[in-house]
């Protein structure tokens, strides 16, 4: 599929199931774990011509693998780097991926790296610039693109739109898919007082590609989305709220460090399935 042909609602139509973020430390765990329907891998950690053996094993089992970028910086004033886009495209082709995901974030400007996924200013001018950046990325990728909402510990003072409104308008203009991180919605609710339910109500969930779930911790009144611990009940509750509004094509557990036992990871996937089923019972 060409980049231009990958636009539209395609990112929301691939059924994925319940999955887990692939990390080298978890390669054997994921290979032998029951109930892993798909995985996501950090694109910057890949060499498309020399994929890790574990990912090849998973692909041989027909487990979809989604490249997930963290450094494209699609929220910057400058257009996205052609080299970074080419790398994402090469990862997608090497993995025969159904889609590529990235963050709606500001990561660099004027040659300086922020070192963090920062929220974008939610202004009309920012929306215009990001719309063009998204279109450039879509044209460069062989598969649909999905963008993830980010966690924040601050908000820009001159925002003209809520996060839900901003994402909804961006989707309307570009047809980009949505990767909704319910842990990030919880982080923004905890840190900034932004209602996760209100955000869900504003989002065009018919463009949902998949969902992230993760854990974190509170320190000195701030919630840190660390992906190093079990997902707390409030995050799972937001997942249930999302599933009451739409059926997500996929839900993926992120765990990046302080890795637990195989059994503990299996329990996390079971909790995700339970949270999803509660929404089904309510419907």
PDB file of C-alpha atoms in Angstrom:
ATOM      1  CA  UNK A   1       0.000   0.000   0.000  1.00  0.00           C
ATOM      2  CA  UNK A   2       1.401   3.433  -0.882  1.00  0.00           C
ATOM      3  CA  UNK A   3       1.576   6.231   1.662  1.00  0.00           C
ATOM      4  CA  UNK A   4      -1.180   8.268   0.010  1.00  0.00           C
ATOM      5  CA  UNK A   5      -3.356   5.166  -0.181  1.00  0.00           C
ATOM      6  CA  UNK A   6      -2.758   4.509   3.520  1.00  0.00           C
ATOM      7  CA  UNK A   7      -4.721   7.611   4.554  1.00  0.00           C
ATOM      8  CA  UNK A   8      -8.270   7.506   5.861  1.00  0.00           C
ATOM      9  CA  UNK A   9      -9.794   5.102   8.331  1.00  0.00           C
ATOM     10  CA  UNK A  10      -7.559   2.118   7.562  1.00  0.00           C
ATOM     11  CA  UNK A  11      -5.677   2.397  10.853  1.00  0.00           C
ATOM     12  CA  UNK A  12      -8.868   1.747  12.765  1.00  0.00           C
ATOM     13  CA  UNK A  13      -9.930  -1.386  10.901  1.00  0.00           C
ATOM     14  CA  UNK A  14      -7.214  -3.916  11.751  1.00  0.00           C
ATOM     15  CA  UNK A  15      -8.335  -6.329  14.462  1.00  0.00           C
ATOM     16  CA  UNK A  16      -5.400  -6.843  16.831  1.00  0.00           C
ATOM     17  CA  UNK A  17      -6.689  -8.285  20.122  1.00  0.00           C
ATOM     18  CA  UNK A  18      -4.731  -7.951  23.386  1.00  0.00           C
ATOM     19  CA  UNK A  19      -0.989  -7.490  23.218  1.00  0.00           C
ATOM     20  CA  UNK A  20       2.183  -6.413  24.965  1.00  0.00           C
ATOM     21  CA  UNK A  21       5.064  -4.112  24.191  1.00  0.00           C
ATOM     22  CA  UNK A  22       8.023  -6.166  22.952  1.00  0.00           C
ATOM     23  CA  UNK A  23      11.287  -5.544  24.790  1.00  0.00           C
ATOM     24  CA  UNK A  24      14.508  -7.495  24.408  1.00  0.00           C
ATOM     25  CA  UNK A  25      14.334  -8.416  28.106  1.00  0.00           C
ATOM     26  CA  UNK A  26      10.936 -10.018  27.503  1.00  0.00           C
ATOM     27  CA  UNK A  27      11.638 -11.813  24.226  1.00  0.00           C
ATOM     28  CA  UNK A  28      11.373 -15.405  25.484  1.00  0.00           C
ATOM     29  CA  UNK A  29       8.544 -14.499  27.850  1.00  0.00           C
ATOM     30  CA  UNK A  30       6.466 -13.096  25.007  1.00  0.00           C
ATOM     31  CA  UNK A  31       7.272 -15.993  22.664  1.00  0.00           C
ATOM     32  CA  UNK A  32       5.910 -18.562  25.127  1.00  0.00           C
ATOM     33  CA  UNK A  33       3.117 -16.526  26.730  1.00  0.00           C
ATOM     34  CA  UNK A  34      -0.456 -17.484  25.966  1.00  0.00           C
ATOM     35  CA  UNK A  35      -2.896 -14.773  25.001  1.00  0.00           C
ATOM     36  CA  UNK A  36      -0.513 -12.378  23.229  1.00  0.00           C
ATOM     37  CA  UNK A  37      -2.351 -11.439  20.047  1.00  0.00           C
ATOM     38  CA  UNK A  38       0.033  -8.701  18.860  1.00  0.00           C
ATOM     39  CA  UNK A  39       3.126  -6.796  19.926  1.00  0.00           C
ATOM     40  CA  UNK A  40       4.528  -3.316  19.514  1.00  0.00           C
ATOM     41  CA  UNK A  41       8.248  -2.554  19.194  1.00  0.00           C
ATOM     42  CA  UNK A  42      10.107   0.740  19.570  1.00  0.00           C
ATOM     43  CA  UNK A  43      11.111   1.611  16.011  1.00  0.00           C
ATOM     44  CA  UNK A  44      14.264   3.458  17.020  1.00  0.00           C
ATOM     45  CA  UNK A  45      15.608   0.227  18.524  1.00  0.00           C
ATOM     46  CA  UNK A  46      15.284  -1.668  15.240  1.00  0.00           C
ATOM     47  CA  UNK A  47      17.547  -2.237  12.270  1.00  0.00           C
ATOM     48  CA  UNK A  48      15.105  -3.267   9.550  1.00  0.00           C
ATOM     49  CA  UNK A  49      17.699  -5.421   7.801  1.00  0.00           C
ATOM     50  CA  UNK A  50      18.673  -7.233  11.010  1.00  0.00           C
ATOM     51  CA  UNK A  51      15.530  -7.844  13.022  1.00  0.00           C
ATOM     52  CA  UNK A  52      15.791  -9.598  16.409  1.00  0.00           C
ATOM     53  CA  UNK A  53      15.245 -13.335  16.105  1.00  0.00           C
ATOM     54  CA  UNK A  54      12.339 -13.136  18.558  1.00  0.00           C
ATOM     55  CA  UNK A  55      10.399 -10.790  16.272  1.00  0.00           C
ATOM     56  CA  UNK A  56      10.980 -13.157  13.359  1.00  0.00           C
ATOM     57  CA  UNK A  57       9.635 -16.012  15.489  1.00  0.00           C
ATOM     58  CA  UNK A  58       6.522 -13.998  16.310  1.00  0.00           C
ATOM     59  CA  UNK A  59       5.962 -13.026  12.694  1.00  0.00           C
ATOM     60  CA  UNK A  60       6.295 -16.691  11.701  1.00  0.00           C
ATOM     61  CA  UNK A  61       3.405 -17.328  14.116  1.00  0.00           C
ATOM     62  CA  UNK A  62       1.385 -14.592  12.355  1.00  0.00           C
ATOM     63  CA  UNK A  63       1.579 -12.313  15.392  1.00  0.00           C
ATOM     64  CA  UNK A  64       1.298  -8.717  14.095  1.00  0.00           C
ATOM     65  CA  UNK A  65       4.200  -6.445  15.066  1.00  0.00           C
ATOM     66  CA  UNK A  66       3.639  -2.673  15.076  1.00  0.00           C
ATOM     67  CA  UNK A  67       6.604  -0.253  14.892  1.00  0.00           C
ATOM     68  CA  UNK A  68       6.101   2.486  17.484  1.00  0.00           C
ATOM     69  CA  UNK A  69       8.146   5.651  17.031  1.00  0.00           C
ATOM     70  CA  UNK A  70       9.228   7.950  19.846  1.00  0.00           C
ATOM     71  CA  UNK A  71      11.388  10.571  18.097  1.00  0.00           C
ATOM     72  CA  UNK A  72       9.615  11.771  14.952  1.00  0.00           C
ATOM     73  CA  UNK A  73       8.463  14.976  16.609  1.00  0.00           C
ATOM     74  CA  UNK A  74       5.376  15.466  14.493  1.00  0.00           C
ATOM     75  CA  UNK A  75       4.298  18.302  16.796  1.00  0.00           C
ATOM     76  CA  UNK A  76       7.238  20.541  15.861  1.00  0.00           C
ATOM     77  CA  UNK A  77       7.123  23.654  13.706  1.00  0.00           C
ATOM     78  CA  UNK A  78       9.545  21.987  11.269  1.00  0.00           C
ATOM     79  CA  UNK A  79       8.417  19.197   8.928  1.00  0.00           C
ATOM     80  CA  UNK A  80       9.225  15.661  10.113  1.00  0.00           C
ATOM     81  CA  UNK A  81      12.652  14.376   9.170  1.00  0.00           C
ATOM     82  CA  UNK A  82      12.657  12.439   5.864  1.00  0.00           C
ATOM     83  CA  UNK A  83      15.321  10.121   7.317  1.00  0.00           C
ATOM     84  CA  UNK A  84      13.204   9.317  10.371  1.00  0.00           C
ATOM     85  CA  UNK A  85      10.171   8.734   8.176  1.00  0.00           C
ATOM     86  CA  UNK A  86      12.215   6.474   5.898  1.00  0.00           C
ATOM     87  CA  UNK A  87      13.279   4.444   8.923  1.00  0.00           C
ATOM     88  CA  UNK A  88       9.678   4.047  10.089  1.00  0.00           C
ATOM     89  CA  UNK A  89       8.674   2.996   6.581  1.00  0.00           C
ATOM     90  CA  UNK A  90      11.504   0.459   6.404  1.00  0.00           C
ATOM     91  CA  UNK A  91      10.497  -0.983   9.791  1.00  0.00           C
ATOM     92  CA  UNK A  92       6.893  -1.333   8.639  1.00  0.00           C
ATOM     93  CA  UNK A  93       7.944  -3.116   5.454  1.00  0.00           C
ATOM     94  CA  UNK A  94      10.423  -5.417   7.209  1.00  0.00           C
ATOM     95  CA  UNK A  95       7.769  -6.459   9.743  1.00  0.00           C
ATOM     96  CA  UNK A  96       4.868  -6.514   7.275  1.00  0.00           C
ATOM     97  CA  UNK A  97       3.181  -4.273   9.839  1.00  0.00           C
ATOM     98  CA  UNK A  98      -0.501  -3.361   9.569  1.00  0.00           C
ATOM     99  CA  UNK A  99       0.222   0.217  10.712  1.00  0.00           C
ATOM    100  CA  UNK A 100       2.806   2.500  12.310  1.00  0.00           C
ATOM    101  CA  UNK A 101       2.256   4.536  15.466  1.00  0.00           C
ATOM    102  CA  UNK A 102       3.928   7.659  16.830  1.00  0.00           C
ATOM    103  CA  UNK A 103       3.270  10.340  19.434  1.00  0.00           C
ATOM    104  CA  UNK A 104       1.521  13.633  18.950  1.00  0.00           C
ATOM    105  CA  UNK A 105       4.351  15.385  20.728  1.00  0.00           C
ATOM    106  CA  UNK A 106       6.965  18.108  20.565  1.00  0.00           C
ATOM    107  CA  UNK A 107      10.443  16.631  20.997  1.00  0.00           C
ATOM    108  CA  UNK A 108      12.874  19.109  19.394  1.00  0.00           C
ATOM    109  CA  UNK A 109      13.211  22.624  18.078  1.00  0.00           C
ATOM    110  CA  UNK A 110      16.023  24.757  16.725  1.00  0.00           C
ATOM    111  CA  UNK A 111      18.347  21.778  16.762  1.00  0.00           C
ATOM    112  CA  UNK A 112      17.811  21.144  20.484  1.00  0.00           C
ATOM    113  CA  UNK A 113      16.365  17.868  21.808  1.00  0.00           C
ATOM    114  CA  UNK A 114      13.803  18.126  24.599  1.00  0.00           C
ATOM    115  CA  UNK A 115      14.608  14.641  25.883  1.00  0.00           C
ATOM    116  CA  UNK A 116      10.921  14.093  26.590  1.00  0.00           C
ATOM    117  CA  UNK A 117       7.579  13.724  24.824  1.00  0.00           C
ATOM    118  CA  UNK A 118       6.136  17.180  25.453  1.00  0.00           C
ATOM    119  CA  UNK A 119       2.535  18.224  24.790  1.00  0.00           C
ATOM    120  CA  UNK A 120       1.883  20.420  21.776  1.00  0.00           C
ATOM    121  CA  UNK A 121       0.222  23.850  22.070  1.00  0.00           C
ATOM    122  CA  UNK A 122      -3.433  23.267  21.227  1.00  0.00           C
ATOM    123  CA  UNK A 123      -3.954  26.384  19.111  1.00  0.00           C
ATOM    124  CA  UNK A 124      -5.426  26.835  15.646  1.00  0.00           C
ATOM    125  CA  UNK A 125      -2.013  27.710  14.225  1.00  0.00           C
ATOM    126  CA  UNK A 126      -0.438  24.653  15.817  1.00  0.00           C
ATOM    127  CA  UNK A 127      -3.244  22.532  14.366  1.00  0.00           C
ATOM    128  CA  UNK A 128      -2.533  23.914  10.887  1.00  0.00           C
ATOM    129  CA  UNK A 129       1.185  23.103  11.124  1.00  0.00           C
ATOM    130  CA  UNK A 130       0.649  19.638  12.612  1.00  0.00           C
ATOM    131  CA  UNK A 131      -1.941  18.826   9.962  1.00  0.00           C
ATOM    132  CA  UNK A 132       0.707  19.409   7.288  1.00  0.00           C
ATOM    133  CA  UNK A 133       3.248  17.364   9.240  1.00  0.00           C
ATOM    134  CA  UNK A 134       0.806  14.466   9.534  1.00  0.00           C
ATOM    135  CA  UNK A 135       0.056  14.568   5.815  1.00  0.00           C
ATOM    136  CA  UNK A 136       3.784  14.489   5.012  1.00  0.00           C
ATOM    137  CA  UNK A 137       4.210  11.485   7.291  1.00  0.00           C
ATOM    138  CA  UNK A 138       1.234   9.683   5.764  1.00  0.00           C
ATOM    139  CA  UNK A 139       2.605  10.223   2.274  1.00  0.00           C
ATOM    140  CA  UNK A 140       5.984   8.777   3.306  1.00  0.00           C
ATOM    141  CA  UNK A 141       4.628   5.642   5.005  1.00  0.00           C
ATOM    142  CA  UNK A 142       3.497   2.443   3.275  1.00  0.00           C
ATOM    143  CA  UNK A 143       0.830   1.752   5.917  1.00  0.00           C
ATOM    144  CA  UNK A 144      -1.625   3.858   7.967  1.00  0.00           C
ATOM    145  CA  UNK A 145      -0.345   6.095  10.766  1.00  0.00           C
ATOM    146  CA  UNK A 146      -1.829   6.292  14.277  1.00  0.00           C
ATOM    147  CA  UNK A 147      -0.940   9.060  16.731  1.00  0.00           C
ATOM    148  CA  UNK A 148      -0.794   8.706  20.519  1.00  0.00           C
ATOM    149  CA  UNK A 149      -1.903  11.234  23.113  1.00  0.00           C
ATOM    150  CA  UNK A 150       0.923  11.995  25.550  1.00  0.00           C
ATOM    151  CA  UNK A 151       1.203  12.310  29.324  1.00  0.00           C
ATOM    152  CA  UNK A 152       1.878  15.782  30.662  1.00  0.00           C
ATOM    153  CA  UNK A 153       2.977  17.490  33.847  1.00  0.00           C
ATOM    154  CA  UNK A 154       2.204  20.965  32.466  1.00  0.00           C
ATOM    155  CA  UNK A 155      -0.145  22.614  29.979  1.00  0.00           C
ATOM    156  CA  UNK A 156       0.454  25.530  27.610  1.00  0.00           C
ATOM    157  CA  UNK A 157      -1.170  28.778  28.852  1.00  0.00           C
ATOM    158  CA  UNK A 158      -2.746  29.816  25.525  1.00  0.00           C
ATOM    159  CA  UNK A 159      -4.494  26.594  24.508  1.00  0.00           C
ATOM    160  CA  UNK A 160      -7.582  27.254  22.387  1.00  0.00           C
ATOM    161  CA  UNK A 161      -8.823  23.649  22.237  1.00  0.00           C
ATOM    162  CA  UNK A 162      -9.074  20.739  24.638  1.00  0.00           C
ATOM    163  CA  UNK A 163      -7.023  17.658  23.834  1.00  0.00           C
ATOM    164  CA  UNK A 164     -10.134  15.843  22.656  1.00  0.00           C
ATOM    165  CA  UNK A 165     -11.157  18.721  20.395  1.00  0.00           C
ATOM    166  CA  UNK A 166      -7.648  19.073  18.991  1.00  0.00           C
ATOM    167  CA  UNK A 167      -7.374  15.373  18.172  1.00  0.00           C
ATOM    168  CA  UNK A 168     -10.882  15.310  16.704  1.00  0.00           C
ATOM    169  CA  UNK A 169     -10.088  18.172  14.323  1.00  0.00           C
ATOM    170  CA  UNK A 170      -6.755  16.620  13.370  1.00  0.00           C
ATOM    171  CA  UNK A 171      -8.504  13.346  12.537  1.00  0.00           C
ATOM    172  CA  UNK A 172     -11.159  15.176  10.517  1.00  0.00           C
ATOM    173  CA  UNK A 173      -8.474  16.950   8.468  1.00  0.00           C
ATOM    174  CA  UNK A 174      -6.155  13.997   7.897  1.00  0.00           C
ATOM    175  CA  UNK A 175      -7.984  10.732   8.614  1.00  0.00           C
ATOM    176  CA  UNK A 176      -5.078   9.746  10.897  1.00  0.00           C
ATOM    177  CA  UNK A 177      -5.721   6.881  13.310  1.00  0.00           C
ATOM    178  CA  UNK A 178      -5.732   7.267  17.077  1.00  0.00           C
ATOM    179  CA  UNK A 179      -3.632   5.363  19.586  1.00  0.00           C
ATOM    180  CA  UNK A 180      -5.324   6.275  22.855  1.00  0.00           C
ATOM    181  CA  UNK A 181      -3.191   5.752  25.950  1.00  0.00           C
ATOM    182  CA  UNK A 182      -5.603   5.491  28.874  1.00  0.00           C
ATOM    183  CA  UNK A 183      -2.696   5.725  31.321  1.00  0.00           C
ATOM    184  CA  UNK A 184      -1.794   9.083  29.763  1.00  0.00           C
ATOM    185  CA  UNK A 185      -5.400  10.242  30.114  1.00  0.00           C
ATOM    186  CA  UNK A 186      -5.189   9.298  33.784  1.00  0.00           C
ATOM    187  CA  UNK A 187      -1.859  11.127  34.142  1.00  0.00           C
ATOM    188  CA  UNK A 188      -3.348  14.317  32.705  1.00  0.00           C
ATOM    189  CA  UNK A 189      -6.393  13.969  34.939  1.00  0.00           C
ATOM    190  CA  UNK A 190      -4.203  13.498  38.026  1.00  0.00           C
ATOM    191  CA  UNK A 191      -1.653  16.215  37.198  1.00  0.00           C
ATOM    192  CA  UNK A 192      -3.730  18.811  35.356  1.00  0.00           C
ATOM    193  CA  UNK A 193      -7.311  18.114  36.418  1.00  0.00           C
ATOM    194  CA  UNK A 194      -8.351  17.234  32.849  1.00  0.00           C
ATOM    195  CA  UNK A 195     -11.263  14.800  32.925  1.00  0.00           C
ATOM    196  CA  UNK A 196     -10.434  11.528  31.186  1.00  0.00           C
ATOM    197  CA  UNK A 197     -14.132  10.836  30.583  1.00  0.00           C
ATOM    198  CA  UNK A 198     -14.629  14.258  28.977  1.00  0.00           C
ATOM    199  CA  UNK A 199     -11.660  13.529  26.707  1.00  0.00           C
ATOM    200  CA  UNK A 200     -13.154  10.189  25.681  1.00  0.00           C
ATOM    201  CA  UNK A 201     -16.470  11.872  24.916  1.00  0.00           C
ATOM    202  CA  UNK A 202     -14.745  14.357  22.590  1.00  0.00           C
ATOM    203  CA  UNK A 203     -12.602  11.841  20.704  1.00  0.00           C
ATOM    204  CA  UNK A 204     -13.651  10.325  17.351  1.00  0.00           C
ATOM    205  CA  UNK A 205     -13.272   6.764  18.599  1.00  0.00           C
ATOM    206  CA  UNK A 206     -14.394   5.355  15.253  1.00  0.00           C
ATOM    207  CA  UNK A 207     -10.811   6.171  14.159  1.00  0.00           C
ATOM    208  CA  UNK A 208      -9.328   4.175  17.043  1.00  0.00           C
ATOM    209  CA  UNK A 209      -6.368   2.024  15.979  1.00  0.00           C
ATOM    210  CA  UNK A 210      -5.510   0.581  19.399  1.00  0.00           C
ATOM    211  CA  UNK A 211      -5.094   1.433  23.074  1.00  0.00           C
ATOM    212  CA  UNK A 212      -2.179   1.574  25.522  1.00  0.00           C
ATOM    213  CA  UNK A 213      -2.397   0.544  29.183  1.00  0.00           C
ATOM    214  CA  UNK A 214       0.450   1.069  31.663  1.00  0.00           C
ATOM    215  CA  UNK A 215       1.311   1.679  35.293  1.00  0.00           C
ATOM    216  CA  UNK A 216       3.138   4.426  37.132  1.00  0.00           C
ATOM    217  CA  UNK A 217       3.397   6.012  40.550  1.00  0.00           C
ATOM    218  CA  UNK A 218       2.705   9.213  42.447  1.00  0.00           C
ATOM    219  CA  UNK A 219       5.631  11.211  43.849  1.00  0.00           C
ATOM    220  CA  UNK A 220       5.193  14.538  45.659  1.00  0.00           C
ATOM    221  CA  UNK A 221       1.763  15.087  44.205  1.00  0.00           C
ATOM    222  CA  UNK A 222       2.686  14.302  40.590  1.00  0.00           C
ATOM    223  CA  UNK A 223       1.788  11.132  38.718  1.00  0.00           C
ATOM    224  CA  UNK A 224       4.702   9.681  36.748  1.00  0.00           C
ATOM    225  CA  UNK A 225       3.793   7.405  33.837  1.00  0.00           C
ATOM    226  CA  UNK A 226       6.781   5.079  34.156  1.00  0.00           C
ATOM    227  CA  UNK A 227       5.585   1.785  32.627  1.00  0.00           C
ATOM    228  CA  UNK A 228       7.331  -0.023  35.472  1.00  0.00           C
ATOM    229  CA  UNK A 229       4.497  -1.295  37.618  1.00  0.00           C
ATOM    230  CA  UNK A 230       1.010  -2.736  37.500  1.00  0.00           C
ATOM    231  CA  UNK A 231      -1.723  -0.627  35.929  1.00  0.00           C
ATOM    232  CA  UNK A 232      -3.724   0.949  38.789  1.00  0.00           C
ATOM    233  CA  UNK A 233      -7.474   0.471  38.970  1.00  0.00           C
ATOM    234  CA  UNK A 234      -8.260   4.054  37.847  1.00  0.00           C
ATOM    235  CA  UNK A 235      -6.416   3.384  34.571  1.00  0.00           C
ATOM    236  CA  UNK A 236      -8.343   0.151  34.072  1.00  0.00           C
ATOM    237  CA  UNK A 237     -11.561   2.033  34.857  1.00  0.00           C
ATOM    238  CA  UNK A 238     -10.785   4.495  32.048  1.00  0.00           C
ATOM    239  CA  UNK A 239     -10.226   1.527  29.742  1.00  0.00           C
ATOM    240  CA  UNK A 240     -13.686   0.272  30.706  1.00  0.00           C
ATOM    241  CA  UNK A 241     -15.134   3.719  29.992  1.00  0.00           C
ATOM    242  CA  UNK A 242     -13.469   3.722  26.568  1.00  0.00           C
ATOM    243  CA  UNK A 243     -14.775   0.245  25.777  1.00  0.00           C
ATOM    244  CA  UNK A 244     -18.278   1.345  26.764  1.00  0.00           C
ATOM    245  CA  UNK A 245     -18.079   3.905  23.952  1.00  0.00           C
ATOM    246  CA  UNK A 246     -16.290   1.860  21.277  1.00  0.00           C
ATOM    247  CA  UNK A 247     -14.771  -1.567  20.726  1.00  0.00           C
ATOM    248  CA  UNK A 248     -11.014  -1.032  20.422  1.00  0.00           C
ATOM    249  CA  UNK A 249      -9.327  -3.069  17.674  1.00  0.00           C
ATOM    250  CA  UNK A 250      -6.467  -3.742  20.093  1.00  0.00           C
ATOM    251  CA  UNK A 251      -5.328  -3.065  23.661  1.00  0.00           C
ATOM    252  CA  UNK A 252      -1.639  -3.285  24.531  1.00  0.00           C
ATOM    253  CA  UNK A 253       0.198  -3.442  27.863  1.00  0.00           C
ATOM    254  CA  UNK A 254       3.387  -1.366  28.138  1.00  0.00           C
ATOM    255  CA  UNK A 255       6.089  -2.438  30.617  1.00  0.00           C
ATOM    256  CA  UNK A 256       9.548  -0.926  30.114  1.00  0.00           C
ATOM    257  CA  UNK A 257      11.698  -1.732  33.167  1.00  0.00           C
ATOM    258  CA  UNK A 258      11.693  -3.550  36.529  1.00  0.00           C
ATOM    259  CA  UNK A 259      10.208  -6.492  34.677  1.00  0.00           C
ATOM    260  CA  UNK A 260       8.018  -8.833  36.748  1.00  0.00           C
ATOM    261  CA  UNK A 261       7.567 -12.582  36.430  1.00  0.00           C
ATOM    262  CA  UNK A 262       5.886 -14.195  33.456  1.00  0.00           C
ATOM    263  CA  UNK A 263       2.900 -14.982  35.673  1.00  0.00           C
ATOM    264  CA  UNK A 264       2.590 -11.349  36.756  1.00  0.00           C
ATOM    265  CA  UNK A 265       2.568 -10.172  33.142  1.00  0.00           C
ATOM    266  CA  UNK A 266      -0.064 -12.774  32.354  1.00  0.00           C
ATOM    267  CA  UNK A 267      -2.152 -11.424  35.224  1.00  0.00           C
ATOM    268  CA  UNK A 268      -1.865  -7.914  33.756  1.00  0.00           C
ATOM    269  CA  UNK A 269      -3.254  -9.129  30.429  1.00  0.00           C
ATOM    270  CA  UNK A 270      -6.083 -10.851  32.309  1.00  0.00           C
ATOM    271  CA  UNK A 271      -6.905  -7.586  34.110  1.00  0.00           C
ATOM    272  CA  UNK A 272      -7.072  -5.810  30.753  1.00  0.00           C
ATOM    273  CA  UNK A 273      -9.489  -8.412  29.401  1.00  0.00           C
ATOM    274  CA  UNK A 274     -11.613  -8.111  32.548  1.00  0.00           C
ATOM    275  CA  UNK A 275     -11.773  -4.324  32.246  1.00  0.00           C
ATOM    276  CA  UNK A 276     -12.864  -4.677  28.630  1.00  0.00           C
ATOM    277  CA  UNK A 277     -15.521  -7.259  29.473  1.00  0.00           C
ATOM    278  CA  UNK A 278     -17.035  -5.018  32.161  1.00  0.00           C
ATOM    279  CA  UNK A 279     -17.873  -2.501  29.460  1.00  0.00           C
ATOM    280  CA  UNK A 280     -19.512  -5.241  27.413  1.00  0.00           C
ATOM    281  CA  UNK A 281     -21.659  -6.265  30.360  1.00  0.00           C
ATOM    282  CA  UNK A 282     -22.730  -2.658  30.870  1.00  0.00           C
ATOM    283  CA  UNK A 283     -23.747  -2.355  27.213  1.00  0.00           C
TER     284      UNK A 283
END
